[in-house]
XYZ file of C-alpha atoms in Angstrom:
445
model
C 26.889 30.247 -34.754
C 27.695 29.898 -30.981
C 24.770 28.656 -28.808
C 24.582 28.176 -25.104
C 22.047 25.750 -23.584
C 21.324 26.026 -19.894
C 20.063 22.602 -18.743
C 21.232 19.247 -20.218
C 18.003 17.311 -19.471
C 15.642 16.024 -22.078
C 14.905 19.300 -23.900
C 18.357 20.855 -23.413
C 20.293 17.915 -24.677
C 18.079 17.198 -27.663
C 18.137 20.947 -28.555
C 21.854 21.234 -28.146
C 22.733 18.060 -30.094
C 20.334 18.940 -32.961
C 21.798 22.491 -33.321
C 25.346 21.073 -33.353
C 24.293 18.440 -35.950
C 23.647 21.285 -38.459
C 27.059 22.892 -37.951
C 26.606 25.196 -34.921
C 29.096 25.410 -31.891
C 27.001 24.471 -28.878
C 27.871 24.522 -25.191
C 25.574 22.737 -22.738
C 25.640 24.038 -19.133
C 24.372 22.263 -16.123
C 24.998 22.762 -12.446
C 24.894 18.876 -11.973
C 28.601 18.108 -12.200
C 27.914 14.372 -12.172
C 25.637 14.757 -15.208
C 28.285 16.838 -17.053
C 30.963 14.239 -16.155
C 28.807 11.500 -17.616
C 28.173 13.468 -20.778
C 31.789 14.184 -21.223
C 32.405 10.437 -20.906
C 29.962 9.702 -23.589
C 27.080 8.415 -21.253
C 23.617 9.765 -22.265
C 21.512 10.234 -19.134
C 18.200 9.731 -20.969
C 16.927 7.196 -23.405
C 15.890 8.729 -26.689
C 16.224 6.896 -30.040
C 18.991 8.420 -32.168
C 20.234 10.819 -29.623
C 23.258 8.954 -28.553
C 24.561 8.874 -32.125
C 24.423 12.640 -32.673
C 25.723 13.415 -29.238
C 28.689 11.164 -29.726
C 29.453 12.371 -33.271
C 29.255 16.092 -32.391
C 31.119 15.674 -29.180
C 33.867 13.977 -31.072
C 34.199 16.638 -33.723
C 34.088 19.400 -31.034
C 30.795 21.024 -32.020
C 29.091 19.945 -28.752
C 30.661 20.605 -25.421
C 29.547 20.405 -21.812
C 30.464 22.346 -18.721
C 29.223 23.416 -15.230
C 30.905 26.729 -15.476
C 28.060 29.246 -15.813
C 30.409 32.200 -16.544
C 31.811 30.186 -19.513
C 28.271 29.506 -20.715
C 27.291 33.290 -20.577
C 30.408 34.389 -22.360
C 30.005 31.636 -25.136
C 26.887 32.178 -27.083
C 25.014 34.836 -28.673
C 21.923 32.651 -28.291
C 21.298 31.876 -24.603
C 18.651 29.087 -24.370
C 17.010 28.402 -21.013
C 15.971 24.750 -21.025
C 15.779 23.853 -17.354
C 13.003 22.128 -15.590
C 9.720 23.759 -14.540
C 8.215 21.121 -12.187
C 4.774 21.616 -10.770
C 4.628 23.654 -7.538
C 2.496 22.548 -4.584
C -0.578 24.234 -6.161
C 0.078 22.680 -9.549
C 1.473 26.040 -11.105
C 4.940 25.885 -12.751
C 7.869 26.361 -10.517
C 10.051 29.090 -12.178
C 12.878 29.121 -9.675
C 15.405 27.379 -11.961
C 14.309 29.592 -14.950
C 14.811 32.760 -12.954
C 18.090 31.506 -11.546
C 19.484 31.158 -15.098
C 18.226 34.664 -15.898
C 19.918 35.983 -12.861
C 23.152 34.233 -13.842
C 23.081 35.678 -17.343
C 22.401 39.206 -16.012
C 25.384 38.721 -13.650
C 27.923 37.751 -16.182
C 27.048 39.143 -19.584
C 29.237 41.723 -21.085
C 27.675 42.232 -24.509
C 24.401 41.751 -26.378
C 22.667 38.455 -25.737
C 19.374 36.845 -26.855
C 17.837 35.033 -23.989
C 15.434 32.369 -25.228
C 12.960 30.535 -23.121
C 12.811 26.908 -24.353
C 11.402 25.671 -21.055
C 7.727 25.285 -20.814
C 6.682 28.329 -18.851
C 3.403 30.092 -18.121
C 2.211 33.269 -19.878
C 4.147 36.291 -18.593
C 7.394 34.307 -17.779
C 9.383 36.345 -20.433
C 8.427 39.524 -18.660
C 9.761 38.064 -15.363
C 12.987 36.996 -17.058
C 13.448 40.437 -18.531
C 12.811 42.037 -15.102
C 15.292 39.685 -13.445
C 18.024 40.411 -15.915
C 17.354 44.207 -15.833
C 17.498 44.304 -12.050
C 20.823 42.478 -11.949
C 22.250 44.793 -14.758
C 21.110 47.855 -12.850
C 22.789 46.617 -9.705
C 25.977 46.336 -11.846
C 25.358 49.745 -13.399
C 25.670 48.028 -16.740
C 23.684 49.279 -19.687
C 23.862 46.167 -21.825
C 21.303 45.486 -24.419
C 19.532 42.107 -24.576
C 16.321 40.494 -25.903
C 14.015 37.884 -24.348
C 12.402 35.425 -26.748
C 9.755 32.620 -26.199
C 10.573 29.517 -28.303
C 8.509 26.524 -26.905
C 9.610 23.015 -27.773
C 7.247 20.534 -29.495
C 9.203 17.311 -29.029
C 7.553 13.873 -28.580
C 9.384 11.594 -26.295
C 10.606 8.592 -28.367
C 10.693 10.743 -31.617
C 12.309 13.881 -30.308
C 15.295 14.024 -32.640
C 13.170 13.650 -35.735
C 10.733 16.250 -34.397
C 13.561 18.706 -33.915
C 15.295 18.042 -37.279
C 12.074 17.999 -39.341
C 9.645 20.276 -37.196
C 5.985 20.647 -38.190
C 6.273 24.273 -36.743
C 8.834 26.558 -35.259
C 7.052 28.942 -32.933
C 8.957 32.130 -31.891
C 7.577 34.771 -29.660
C 9.405 38.107 -30.180
C 8.937 41.869 -29.491
C 10.980 43.344 -32.307
C 11.842 42.652 -35.959
C 15.654 42.348 -35.295
C 15.226 39.311 -32.917
C 12.703 37.782 -35.153
C 15.215 37.658 -38.044
C 18.038 36.519 -35.900
C 15.846 33.501 -34.767
C 14.802 32.916 -38.369
C 18.353 32.704 -39.263
C 19.205 30.402 -36.460
C 16.428 27.977 -37.489
C 16.909 28.243 -41.250
C 18.509 24.754 -41.510
C 15.193 23.297 -40.236
C 13.012 25.467 -42.404
C 14.106 24.692 -46.009
C 11.391 22.576 -47.718
C 8.427 24.829 -46.743
C 7.715 27.693 -44.340
C 7.467 26.377 -40.786
C 8.584 29.528 -38.945
C 5.680 31.109 -37.049
C 6.530 34.453 -35.396
C 4.077 35.997 -32.995
C 4.040 38.102 -29.886
C 5.720 36.582 -26.807
C 2.586 35.932 -24.716
C 0.886 34.109 -27.561
C 3.921 31.868 -28.057
C 3.975 30.982 -24.341
C 0.263 30.175 -24.407
C 0.658 28.233 -27.674
C 2.655 25.545 -25.910
C 0.229 25.026 -23.129
C -2.680 25.113 -25.569
C -1.238 22.445 -27.772
C -0.465 20.022 -24.959
C -3.861 20.705 -23.334
C -5.729 20.022 -26.593
C -3.797 16.682 -27.065
C -4.564 15.799 -23.480
C -8.206 16.660 -23.956
C -8.452 14.328 -26.863
C -7.060 11.448 -24.748
C -9.337 12.123 -21.828
C -12.397 12.480 -24.079
C -11.727 9.101 -25.725
C -11.193 7.553 -22.276
C -14.684 8.850 -21.310
C -16.125 7.289 -24.545
C -14.387 4.002 -23.666
C -15.893 3.975 -20.202
C -19.338 4.759 -21.752
C -18.791 1.949 -24.335
C -18.247 -0.593 -21.619
C -21.510 0.331 -19.954
C -23.732 0.377 -23.117
C -22.204 -2.651 -24.747
C -20.391 -0.858 -27.526
C -16.903 -1.466 -28.864
C -14.648 1.791 -28.581
C -12.419 0.527 -31.345
C -15.261 0.725 -33.844
C -16.187 4.157 -32.391
C -12.591 5.239 -32.848
C -12.552 4.153 -36.512
C -15.877 5.869 -36.927
C -15.014 9.230 -35.566
C -11.265 9.304 -36.669
C -12.230 8.992 -40.283
C -13.702 12.548 -40.005
C -10.866 14.868 -41.115
C -11.859 17.457 -38.556
C -11.040 14.922 -35.797
C -8.417 12.528 -37.139
C -6.893 9.520 -35.656
C -4.142 11.073 -33.593
C -4.517 10.836 -29.782
C -7.878 9.091 -29.815
C -6.620 5.739 -28.557
C -8.291 4.847 -25.197
C -6.082 3.382 -22.382
C -5.072 3.830 -18.750
C -4.423 7.578 -19.016
C -1.617 9.748 -20.129
C 1.538 10.524 -18.215
C 4.992 11.846 -19.031
C 6.695 15.261 -18.231
C 4.412 17.430 -20.336
C 0.707 16.780 -20.422
C -0.050 16.329 -16.753
C 1.876 19.341 -15.513
C 0.961 21.572 -18.454
C -2.809 20.888 -18.043
C -2.485 21.768 -14.378
C -0.328 24.856 -15.099
C -2.769 26.246 -17.622
C -5.673 25.696 -15.386
C -3.919 27.417 -12.444
C -2.996 30.415 -14.764
C -6.573 30.700 -15.864
C -7.731 30.628 -12.188
C -5.006 33.256 -11.283
C -6.658 35.574 -13.848
C -10.112 34.857 -12.622
C -11.374 32.323 -15.149
C -12.720 28.916 -14.181
C -11.278 26.563 -16.883
C -13.743 23.786 -16.483
C -12.686 21.819 -19.503
C -9.154 21.616 -18.192
C -10.329 20.586 -14.753
C -12.383 17.730 -16.348
C -9.442 16.615 -18.539
C -7.373 16.248 -15.449
C -10.011 14.601 -13.401
C -10.727 12.043 -16.017
C -6.991 11.219 -16.425
C -6.603 10.878 -12.639
C -9.480 8.409 -12.459
C -8.454 6.507 -15.620
C -5.173 5.460 -14.163
C -7.032 3.539 -11.546
C -9.388 1.779 -14.113
C -7.314 -1.280 -14.491
C -6.976 -1.876 -10.771
C -10.730 -1.718 -10.568
C -11.011 -4.303 -13.154
C -8.420 -6.487 -11.350
C -10.330 -6.172 -8.098
C -13.653 -6.949 -9.720
C -12.179 -10.050 -11.379
C -10.826 -11.409 -8.164
C -13.985 -10.454 -6.228
C -12.136 -7.903 -4.081
C -9.566 -10.412 -2.848
C -6.179 -9.281 -4.179
C -4.147 -9.647 -0.961
C -1.445 -12.213 -1.363
C -1.757 -12.314 -5.185
C 0.996 -11.620 -7.660
C 0.339 -9.439 -10.762
C 2.709 -9.386 -13.602
C 3.168 -5.932 -15.200
C 4.535 -5.394 -18.737
C 5.490 -1.834 -19.361
C 6.594 0.830 -16.944
C 7.392 3.887 -19.053
C 4.485 6.290 -19.741
C 4.880 5.395 -23.485
C 7.135 3.295 -25.760
C 10.673 4.366 -26.815
C 11.437 6.216 -23.566
C 12.477 5.432 -20.099
C 10.412 8.331 -18.686
C 8.149 7.164 -15.769
C 7.026 10.596 -14.659
C 3.348 10.531 -13.984
C 3.271 7.088 -15.706
C 0.098 5.023 -15.135
C 2.249 2.108 -13.942
C 3.263 3.965 -10.968
C -0.447 4.412 -9.805
C -1.294 0.868 -10.679
C 1.615 -0.522 -8.703
C 0.949 1.649 -5.650
C -2.710 0.759 -5.592
C -1.982 -2.880 -5.909
C 0.522 -2.668 -3.136
C -2.172 -0.978 -0.920
C -4.431 -4.002 -1.598
C -1.802 -6.445 -0.505
C -0.515 -7.656 -3.904
C 3.070 -8.322 -5.078
C 4.005 -7.200 -8.602
C 6.565 -8.631 -11.099
C 7.514 -5.870 -13.589
C 9.255 -5.815 -16.842
C 10.019 -2.984 -19.191
C 12.795 -3.091 -21.904
C 14.167 0.281 -21.118
C 12.657 1.653 -17.833
C 13.674 -1.015 -15.407
C 16.591 1.025 -14.079
C 14.344 4.098 -13.790
C 11.879 1.900 -11.764
C 14.761 0.854 -9.468
C 15.690 4.430 -8.849
C 12.100 5.439 -8.072
C 11.013 2.341 -5.921
C 14.346 0.691 -4.849
C 14.119 -2.773 -3.461
C 10.860 -3.977 -1.876
C 9.520 -7.409 -0.834
C 6.358 -6.885 -2.831
C 8.218 -5.831 -5.975
C 10.252 -8.176 -8.327
C 12.235 -6.806 -11.321
C 11.962 -9.236 -14.157
C 14.644 -9.807 -16.759
C 12.262 -10.579 -19.579
C 8.465 -10.597 -20.370
C 8.571 -14.403 -19.617
C 10.291 -13.886 -16.355
C 7.517 -11.452 -15.287
C 4.685 -13.789 -15.835
C 6.342 -16.791 -14.236
C 4.113 -17.763 -11.195
C 1.872 -14.672 -11.553
C -1.828 -14.818 -11.008
C -2.614 -12.398 -13.917
C -0.923 -10.086 -16.426
C -1.401 -6.343 -16.775
C -0.193 -4.390 -19.766
C 0.559 -0.747 -19.278
C 2.849 0.328 -22.099
C 2.413 -0.628 -25.788
C 5.902 -1.666 -26.616
C 6.160 -3.560 -29.954
C 7.641 -6.601 -28.314
C 4.461 -7.089 -26.402
C 2.273 -7.276 -29.468
C 3.015 -10.807 -30.547
C 3.975 -12.753 -27.379
C 3.869 -16.443 -26.812
C 0.380 -16.895 -25.656
C 0.841 -20.592 -24.885
C 3.752 -19.624 -22.530
C 1.617 -16.882 -20.872
C -1.297 -19.361 -20.261
C 1.037 -22.037 -18.932
C 2.834 -19.674 -16.509
C -0.146 -17.656 -15.137
C -2.188 -18.982 -12.236
C -5.182 -18.516 -14.511
C -5.352 -17.154 -18.079
C -6.351 -13.603 -17.461
C -4.864 -10.510 -19.093
C -5.766 -6.913 -18.226
C -4.850 -4.941 -21.275
C -4.514 -1.231 -20.454
C -3.470 -0.335 -24.066
C -5.814 -2.431 -26.160
C -3.007 -4.074 -28.158
C -4.830 -7.532 -28.651
C -7.959 -8.493 -30.545
C -10.755 -9.515 -28.100
C -12.044 -12.166 -30.412
C -8.661 -13.795 -30.664
C -8.103 -13.704 -26.955
C -11.422 -15.244 -26.277
C -10.909 -17.996 -28.830
C -7.471 -18.604 -27.326
C -8.990 -19.340 -23.872
C -8.111 -16.086 -22.120
C -10.219 -13.965 -19.886
C -9.469 -10.651 -21.460
C -10.138 -7.219 -20.010
C -9.474 -4.163 -22.247
C -10.463 -0.456 -22.132
C -13.925 -0.164 -23.801
C -13.701 -3.095 -26.099
C -15.621 -6.410 -26.550
C -15.494 -9.340 -28.854
C -17.210 -8.654 -32.022
C -18.945 -11.972 -32.052
C -20.934 -10.831 -28.895
C -24.491 -9.523 -29.625
């Protein structure tokens, strides 16, 4: 089948490459000519494990192509995926300008039946707006061309997106007629062989499902961070609490690891967007407001611990930071806790020495060169001459470091662990002052 993907960012590129991998012909369209040129030259603009292999292979065999020609894209595929960004607007709601711009382009150039599929994360009711936009353009052209609009939200975890697409837990499709439902079922049949994963529903329910899923996961994270903050104050160990509640099958262990808050391109903006949607329809979504508020405060928790340790005197000190991406196996720093930590440390007069195995270039793009920022070439380089170490991303390479080296290089042996990757008893026995999120040495009564 022929598939057009509008948008060659994270969702669009993964979607296009995976569809090509199972034998379809895919054309990715993007108005960013520089990005298209890079892709044509084999350069992958994002870091995602396994993506470069399938992009290169399918580009080489001609199943995956890239263009900035919108007309070519509309003419190419029966399936027209909209996978452009929906960044937060000033009030936190999703900005649909790019989505509706693509819809307008499809309406302008289509000459025969097309299935227009919203892959972007969009608020409830967006399919109606897309349909209205396409219809208005077709009416201006006096063109009575049939088309359908579908909601097909993505459920891709950064760092494991290729596997998520190729072996999905569910394929959610919002449709308003049986014909489109079966065309989408056929399209996704290669990913739906071992057991039924295809879930068809009405369009508005599909749109809400995406926001509901991300908001539920964000809620679990913020809830566990609340429990961690309580644990610190009552003398409990949140790791023991986590094991105690996670063993309940109704709760489970996923997304109940406390830390310095969630980030990335999905959870922050989706929680905000769903809360704004509820408000727009006259409902006060208090749980979502609390989830967002807890996460906002949690990103400052490590800086509060640093200030308390140094008795409020941080000016002139140097803090080493391991981990800049919002999670491992990605270079994504959107809404990453590291950004808040760095900015608050700078406001307090500190210098930071930062290291991340993947996201250093992204940090340079965001922050550029500053006198109070040093980009380290290795974890060892980051701690050299620093007063303390803060850990903000749980990369595997940070889990078993040379603690003797760390103790030797730091001004004093103090670690602020925002991801709870070390054992408090071990750290205490090794001579470190160790701050974590809601944990304590088990030997303490």
